[in-house]
Coordinates of C-alpha atoms in Angstrom, one line a residue:
M259 CA 15.0 -2.0 58.1
K260 CA 18.0 -4.4 58.4
L261 CA 20.3 -6.1 55.8
E262 CA 22.7 -9.0 56.7
P263 CA 24.4 -11.8 54.8
V264 CA 23.1 -15.4 55.4
T265 CA 23.2 -18.8 53.8
R266 CA 20.1 -20.9 52.9
S267 CA 21.4 -24.3 51.8
N268 CA 22.1 -27.5 53.7
K269 CA 24.6 -28.9 51.2
D270 CA 28.4 -28.5 51.4
M271 CA 28.3 -25.5 49.0
K272 CA 25.9 -22.9 50.2
K273 CA 24.3 -20.0 48.4
V274 CA 24.8 -16.6 49.9
Y275 CA 21.8 -14.3 50.4
I276 CA 21.2 -10.9 51.8
R277 CA 18.4 -11.1 54.4
L278 CA 16.1 -8.1 54.4
T279 CA 14.0 -7.3 57.4
H280 CA 11.4 -4.5 57.2
K281 CA 8.4 -3.4 59.1
A282 CA 7.9 -5.4 62.3
G283 CA 10.1 -8.3 61.3
K284 CA 8.8 -9.0 57.8
V285 CA 11.6 -10.8 55.9
A286 CA 12.7 -11.2 52.3
Y287 CA 15.8 -12.8 50.8
I288 CA 17.9 -11.4 48.0
Q289 CA 20.1 -14.0 46.2
T290 CA 23.7 -13.0 45.4
S291 CA 26.1 -14.5 42.9
M292 CA 28.3 -15.8 45.8
T293 CA 28.6 -19.3 47.1
L294 CA 30.3 -20.5 50.3
H295 CA 31.8 -23.9 51.5
K296 CA 30.4 -25.0 54.9
S297 CA 33.9 -24.7 56.3
G298 CA 33.5 -20.9 56.0
L299 CA 30.7 -21.0 58.6
R300 CA 31.2 -20.5 62.4
K301 CA 28.2 -21.4 64.5
G302 CA 25.9 -21.1 61.5
K303 CA 27.2 -17.6 60.6
I304 CA 29.4 -16.6 57.7
A305 CA 33.0 -16.3 58.8
D306 CA 34.8 -16.2 55.4
P307 CA 36.4 -12.6 55.3
L308 CA 36.2 -12.3 51.5
I309 CA 32.6 -13.2 51.4
L310 CA 31.8 -10.8 54.3
S311 CA 33.8 -8.0 52.5
N312 CA 31.9 -8.5 49.3
C313 CA 28.6 -8.7 51.1
A314 CA 29.4 -5.4 53.0
I315 CA 30.0 -3.7 49.6
L316 CA 26.7 -5.0 48.3
I317 CA 24.8 -4.0 51.4
K318 CA 26.3 -0.5 51.3
K319 CA 25.2 -0.2 47.7
Y320 CA 21.6 -1.2 48.7
I321 CA 21.6 1.3 51.6
D322 CA 22.8 4.1 49.4
K323 CA 20.0 3.3 46.9
L324 CA 17.3 3.1 49.7
N325 CA 18.4 6.5 51.0
R326 CA 17.2 8.1 47.8
V327 CA 13.6 7.1 48.2
D328 CA 10.9 7.0 50.9
I329 CA 10.2 3.3 51.7
S330 CA 8.0 4.0 54.8
T331 CA 4.8 2.7 53.0
W332 CA 6.5 -0.1 51.1
T333 CA 6.2 -3.8 51.8
V334 CA 9.3 -5.9 52.3
Q335 CA 8.6 -7.4 48.9
E336 CA 8.5 -4.0 47.2
V337 CA 11.8 -3.0 48.8
S338 CA 13.3 -6.2 47.6
Q339 CA 12.0 -5.6 44.1
Y340 CA 13.4 -2.1 44.1
L341 CA 16.9 -3.2 45.2
T342 CA 17.1 -6.0 42.6
A343 CA 15.5 -4.1 39.7
E344 CA 18.9 -3.1 38.2
S345 CA 20.1 -6.7 37.9
E346 CA 16.7 -8.0 36.7
V347 CA 16.9 -5.9 33.5
Q348 CA 19.5 -8.3 32.1
S349 CA 17.0 -11.2 32.3
I350 CA 13.7 -9.5 31.2
S351 CA 12.9 -11.0 27.9
F352 CA 11.8 -8.6 25.2
A353 CA 11.0 -11.5 22.9
T354 CA 8.6 -13.2 25.4
F355 CA 6.9 -9.9 26.1
A356 CA 6.5 -9.2 22.4
E357 CA 5.0 -12.6 21.8
Q358 CA 2.4 -12.0 24.5
Y359 CA 1.6 -8.5 23.2
I360 CA 1.1 -9.8 19.7
R361 CA -1.0 -12.7 20.9
N362 CA -3.3 -10.2 22.7
M363 CA -3.6 -8.2 19.4
R364 CA -4.8 -11.2 17.6
K365 CA -7.3 -11.9 20.3
S366 CA -8.6 -8.4 19.7
N367 CA -9.0 -9.2 16.0
R368 CA -6.2 -6.9 15.1
E369 CA -4.7 -9.5 12.7
R370 CA -3.1 -7.1 10.2
P371 CA -1.1 -5.0 12.7
A372 CA -0.2 -8.1 14.6
N373 CA 1.4 -9.5 11.4
N374 CA 3.4 -6.3 11.1
Y375 CA 4.6 -6.5 14.7
Q376 CA 5.5 -10.1 14.2
A377 CA 7.4 -9.4 11.0
A378 CA 9.4 -6.6 12.8
V379 CA 10.3 -8.9 15.7
N380 CA 11.3 -11.7 13.3
S381 CA 13.5 -9.2 11.4
L382 CA 15.3 -8.1 14.7
K383 CA 15.8 -11.8 15.6
R384 CA 17.4 -12.5 12.3
Y385 CA 19.7 -9.5 12.6
L386 CA 20.8 -10.6 16.1
D387 CA 20.9 -14.3 15.1
K388 CA 19.1 -15.3 18.2
D389 CA 15.5 -15.8 19.4
D390 CA 15.6 -14.8 23.0
I391 CA 16.2 -11.1 22.9
A392 CA 16.4 -9.2 26.3
F393 CA 15.4 -5.6 26.8
A394 CA 19.0 -5.0 27.8
D395 CA 20.1 -6.3 24.3
I396 CA 18.3 -3.4 22.6
T397 CA 20.8 -0.5 22.4
A398 CA 21.0 2.5 20.2
I399 CA 24.1 1.1 18.5
L400 CA 22.2 -2.2 17.8
L401 CA 19.1 -0.3 16.5
R402 CA 21.2 1.9 14.1
G403 CA 22.9 -1.2 12.6
W404 CA 19.6 -3.0 12.3
I405 CA 17.9 0.0 10.6
D406 CA 20.8 0.3 8.2
S407 CA 20.3 -3.3 7.2
L408 CA 16.8 -2.4 6.2
A409 CA 17.9 0.5 4.0
Y410 CA 17.1 -1.4 0.8
T411 CA 13.4 -1.7 1.7
S412 CA 10.8 0.9 0.9
R413 CA 8.5 0.4 3.9
A414 CA 10.0 -1.9 6.4
K415 CA 12.8 0.5 7.3
N416 CA 10.1 2.8 8.8
L417 CA 7.4 0.3 9.8
Y418 CA 9.6 -2.2 11.7
P419 CA 11.4 0.2 13.9
I420 CA 8.1 1.9 14.8
C421 CA 6.7 -1.5 15.8
I422 CA 9.8 -2.3 18.0
K423 CA 9.7 1.1 19.6
K424 CA 6.1 0.6 20.5
L425 CA 6.8 -2.8 22.0
F426 CA 9.7 -1.4 24.0
E427 CA 7.6 1.4 25.4
E428 CA 4.8 -1.0 26.3
G429 CA 7.4 -3.2 28.1
C430 CA 8.6 -0.2 30.1
K431 CA 5.0 0.5 31.2
Q432 CA 4.6 -3.0 32.4
Y433 CA 7.9 -3.6 34.2
N434 CA 8.7 -0.1 35.5
D435 CA 7.0 1.6 38.4
Y436 CA 8.0 5.2 38.0
D437 CA 5.9 6.4 41.0
R438 CA 8.1 4.3 43.3
D439 CA 11.3 4.7 41.4
I440 CA 11.3 1.0 40.5
V441 CA 12.9 0.9 37.1
R442 CA 13.6 -2.6 35.8
I443 CA 14.2 -1.4 32.2
S444 CA 16.4 1.7 32.4
N445 CA 17.8 1.8 28.9
Q446 CA 16.1 4.1 26.5
P447 CA 17.8 3.3 23.1
F448 CA 15.3 5.1 20.9
R449 CA 16.1 8.5 22.3
S450 CA 19.2 8.8 20.1
V451 CA 17.9 6.8 17.1
T452 CA 16.3 8.4 14.0
I453 CA 13.7 6.3 12.3
P454 CA 13.8 6.9 8.5
Q455 CA 10.8 7.8 6.5
A456 CA 9.3 5.2 4.2
D457 CA 9.8 5.7 0.5
V458 CA 6.9 7.4 -1.3
P459 CA 5.1 4.6 -3.1
S460 CA 4.8 4.8 -6.9
E461 CA 1.6 6.5 -8.0
R462 CA -1.3 4.2 -8.3
H463 CA -2.7 5.9 -11.4
A464 CA -6.4 5.8 -11.7
D465 CA -6.7 4.7 -15.4
I466 CA -10.5 5.0 -15.9
D467 CA -10.3 3.2 -19.2
A468 CA -8.4 0.2 -17.6
I469 CA -11.1 0.1 -14.8
R470 CA -13.8 -0.1 -17.4
R471 CA -12.1 -2.8 -19.4
I472 CA -11.5 -4.9 -16.2
V473 CA -15.2 -4.5 -15.2
N474 CA -16.4 -5.4 -18.7
E475 CA -14.2 -8.5 -19.0
P476 CA -16.5 -11.6 -18.6
P477 CA -15.2 -13.8 -15.6
L478 CA -14.6 -17.4 -16.6
T479 CA -13.9 -19.1 -13.3
D480 CA -15.3 -19.0 -9.8
R481 CA -12.3 -17.1 -8.6
E482 CA -12.6 -14.6 -11.4
R483 CA -16.3 -14.1 -10.6
L484 CA -15.3 -13.5 -6.9
A485 CA -12.8 -10.9 -8.0
H486 CA -15.2 -9.3 -10.4
D487 CA -17.9 -9.0 -7.6
V488 CA -15.5 -7.6 -5.1
V489 CA -14.2 -5.0 -7.6
L490 CA -17.7 -3.8 -8.2
L491 CA -18.3 -3.5 -4.4
V492 CA -15.1 -1.5 -3.8
L493 CA -15.8 0.9 -6.7
H494 CA -19.5 1.4 -5.7
L495 CA -18.9 1.6 -1.9
A496 CA -16.3 4.4 -1.6
G497 CA -13.3 2.1 -1.8
I498 CA -14.3 -0.3 1.0
N499 CA -11.6 -2.6 2.2
T500 CA -11.8 -6.3 1.5
I501 CA -11.5 -7.1 5.2
D502 CA -14.6 -5.0 5.9
I503 CA -16.5 -6.8 3.1
Y504 CA -15.5 -10.1 4.6
E505 CA -16.8 -9.1 8.1
L506 CA -20.1 -7.4 7.2
K507 CA -23.1 -8.8 9.0
P508 CA -26.8 -8.8 8.1
S509 CA -27.3 -6.2 10.8
S510 CA -25.0 -3.9 8.8
L511 CA -27.9 -3.3 6.4
K512 CA -30.2 -0.6 7.7
N513 CA -32.8 1.1 5.5
G514 CA -30.8 0.8 2.3
K515 CA -27.6 1.9 4.0
L516 CA -24.5 -0.1 4.8
C517 CA -23.4 0.7 8.4
Y518 CA -20.2 -0.7 9.9
N519 CA -17.1 0.0 11.9
R520 CA -13.9 -0.1 9.9
H521 CA -11.8 -3.1 11.0
K522 CA -8.4 -1.5 10.8
T523 CA -9.0 1.4 13.2
R524 CA -12.2 0.6 15.2
A525 CA -10.1 -0.5 18.2
V526 CA -8.0 2.7 18.4
R527 CA -10.5 5.5 17.4
R528 CA -12.8 7.2 19.8
D529 CA -15.7 6.9 17.3
K530 CA -14.9 3.2 16.7
A531 CA -14.4 4.1 13.0
Y532 CA -18.1 4.1 12.4
F533 CA -19.2 4.6 8.8
E534 CA -22.3 4.5 6.7
I535 CA -23.1 4.7 2.9
T536 CA -26.2 4.3 0.8
I537 CA -25.9 1.2 -1.4
P538 CA -26.1 2.2 -5.1
E539 CA -28.8 0.2 -7.0
Q540 CA -26.1 -0.9 -9.5
I541 CA -24.8 -3.4 -7.0
L542 CA -28.0 -4.5 -5.2
H543 CA -27.9 -7.8 -7.1
L544 CA -24.6 -8.6 -5.4
F545 CA -26.1 -8.4 -2.0
E546 CA -28.9 -10.7 -3.1
K547 CA -26.6 -13.1 -4.8
N548 CA -24.1 -13.5 -2.0
K549 CA -26.2 -13.2 1.1
E550 CA -25.6 -15.7 3.9
A551 CA -27.3 -16.3 7.3
T552 CA -24.2 -15.6 9.4
G553 CA -22.6 -12.9 7.3
L554 CA -23.9 -10.2 4.9
F555 CA -22.0 -12.1 2.2
A556 CA -21.0 -15.8 2.0
Y557 CA -17.3 -14.9 1.9
S558 CA -16.8 -15.5 5.6
K559 CA -18.2 -19.0 5.1
M560 CA -16.2 -19.7 2.0
Y561 CA -12.8 -18.5 3.4
T562 CA -11.5 -19.1 6.9
T563 CA -9.7 -15.7 7.3
P564 CA -9.9 -12.2 5.7
S565 CA -6.3 -12.7 4.5
I566 CA -7.1 -15.9 2.6
F567 CA -10.2 -14.1 1.2
A568 CA -8.1 -11.1 0.0
A569 CA -5.5 -13.4 -1.6
A570 CA -8.2 -15.3 -3.5
V571 CA -9.6 -12.0 -4.8
N572 CA -6.2 -10.8 -6.0
K573 CA -5.5 -14.2 -7.7
G574 CA -8.8 -13.9 -9.5
L575 CA -7.9 -10.4 -10.6
K576 CA -4.5 -11.5 -11.9
S577 CA -6.2 -14.2 -13.9
L578 CA -8.9 -11.9 -15.2
C579 CA -6.4 -9.1 -16.2
R580 CA -4.1 -11.6 -18.0
R581 CA -6.7 -11.7 -20.9
I582 CA -6.9 -7.9 -21.1
P583 CA -4.4 -6.2 -23.4
D584 CA -2.2 -3.7 -21.6
A585 CA -4.1 -4.1 -18.4
P586 CA -2.1 -2.9 -15.3
A587 CA -1.1 -5.3 -12.5
V588 CA -3.8 -4.6 -10.0
T589 CA -5.1 -5.8 -6.6
A590 CA -8.4 -5.0 -4.8
Y591 CA -6.5 -2.3 -2.9
W592 CA -5.6 -0.6 -6.1
F593 CA -9.3 0.1 -6.8
R594 CA -9.6 1.8 -3.4
H595 CA -6.7 4.2 -4.4
A596 CA -8.3 4.6 -7.8
W597 CA -11.7 5.6 -6.2
A598 CA -9.9 8.2 -4.0
T599 CA -7.9 9.6 -7.0
I600 CA -10.9 10.0 -9.1
A601 CA -12.9 11.7 -6.3
C602 CA -10.0 14.2 -5.8
N603 CA -8.5 14.8 -9.2
T604 CA -11.5 14.3 -11.5
C605 CA -14.5 15.2 -9.3
G606 CA -12.6 18.0 -7.5
Y607 CA -13.3 17.1 -3.9
S608 CA -10.8 18.2 -1.2
L609 CA -8.4 15.8 0.4
E610 CA -10.2 16.2 3.7
N611 CA -13.5 15.2 2.1
V612 CA -12.0 12.2 0.3
A613 CA -10.3 11.2 3.6
F614 CA -13.7 11.3 5.3
C615 CA -15.2 9.1 2.6
L616 CA -12.4 6.6 3.0
N617 CA -13.1 6.6 6.8
L618 CA -9.6 7.7 7.6
A619 CA -8.8 9.4 10.9
S620 CA -9.4 13.1 10.8
A621 CA -6.5 15.6 10.8
H622 CA -8.6 17.7 13.2
P623 CA -9.9 15.2 15.8
T624 CA -10.7 17.8 18.4
T625 CA -12.7 19.9 16.0
Q626 CA -14.4 16.8 14.6
S627 CA -15.6 15.9 18.1
Y628 CA -17.7 19.1 18.1
I629 CA -19.4 18.4 14.8
H630 CA -22.1 15.8 14.0
K631 CA -21.0 13.6 11.1
D632 CA -23.0 14.0 8.0
F633 CA -22.5 10.9 5.9
S634 CA -24.6 12.3 3.1
L635 CA -21.3 13.7 1.9
V636 CA -20.1 10.2 1.3
D637 CA -23.2 9.5 -0.9
R638 CA -22.7 12.6 -2.9
V639 CA -19.0 11.9 -3.6
N640 CA -19.6 8.3 -4.3
A641 CA -22.4 9.1 -6.8
D642 CA -20.1 11.5 -8.6
V643 CA -17.3 8.9 -8.8
I644 CA -19.7 6.3 -10.2
Q645 CA -21.0 8.8 -12.8
V646 CA -17.4 9.5 -13.9
L647 CA -16.6 5.8 -14.2
E648 CA -19.8 5.0 -16.2
L649 CA -19.6 1.4 -15.2
N650 CA -22.2 -0.3 -17.3
P651 CA -21.2 -3.9 -17.8
S652 CA -23.3 -5.7 -20.4
L653 CA -26.4 -7.5 -19.1
A654 CA -24.8 -10.7 -20.1
I655 CA -21.9 -10.1 -17.6
Y656 CA -24.4 -9.3 -14.8
Q657 CA -26.4 -12.4 -15.6
Y658 CA -23.2 -14.4 -15.6
C659 CA -22.2 -13.0 -12.2
R660 CA -25.5 -14.2 -10.8
L661 CA -24.7 -17.8 -11.6

């Protein structure tokens, strides 16, 4: 292995490189920050004493670094990458890496978490007042100041730093080769940063009377009818999420059961977040009314994305509830919480049973892997919640919903 200073430009001002020779004459060039006028050359070699002195210091630094590792199996390119890794960290763009990572999340149909990651990156850009953030820019001092600026938020102060930490860790995996001691991103700012907890959300009180009044209020517009239908689906299908309603396919119907993989966690859970529930007869008419060739419901044809669909549902709910005296401000997600609260507090089921019915990740994943899932529990809990709610909208409302 050999290191020597050379120039590689034919102009009057020449760039100075360190020529690296390794393994039977294989050559690579490492660019330095130095330049040299052609007058500093003698017979094509560098003669300027200051340049030679600075190159000697740089070469000694490289040799000292190489003495710490075994490079016998490395290629000349890998040796070059190892020597330049320390300086490269200044130019590795965190923002560019984050954009690609988020883009891949969207390609995997992880739209909601992708939006969270994008919001976190945007927040950090605003705090720094620049778009091109390098990994080297992210320091513990910076993170503490940024997190302090989010103190007024209830959720973002926890969610955003978690997203940035995950992106930073994924970047380290991509750019660092720890087996060969090639560390392009050496800073670890999160080691000395404490991410605050999110505020406990205000209780989503399951007002059974309010639920009944909302269900019994006749919808007057297409959007209100949409909201009314979705509320019935959520309350009768163990608090199903709107995005799962949107994505259901005709193949999800199997012998009177609804079988699907929960969108939010199917990509990260070993069981693909599989779930099944028997469809109560009270809502069978909704399946007949809304069926579509490409989807179990027509919603995916009516709305281009799950987010637009959910927004339309919530607007319809807002309009519907405006006519109901003392009705709470609710969204479709509120009814999922209401279903869970009734199952636990009124019906007396354990938190673990309710979590299973909501298709949440188990607190005992290893134990759960030994046990065959019995989804009949979901049917029992769901039937008890429906019985407590006593949702019996008038025939006129059901007929109206069929229009």
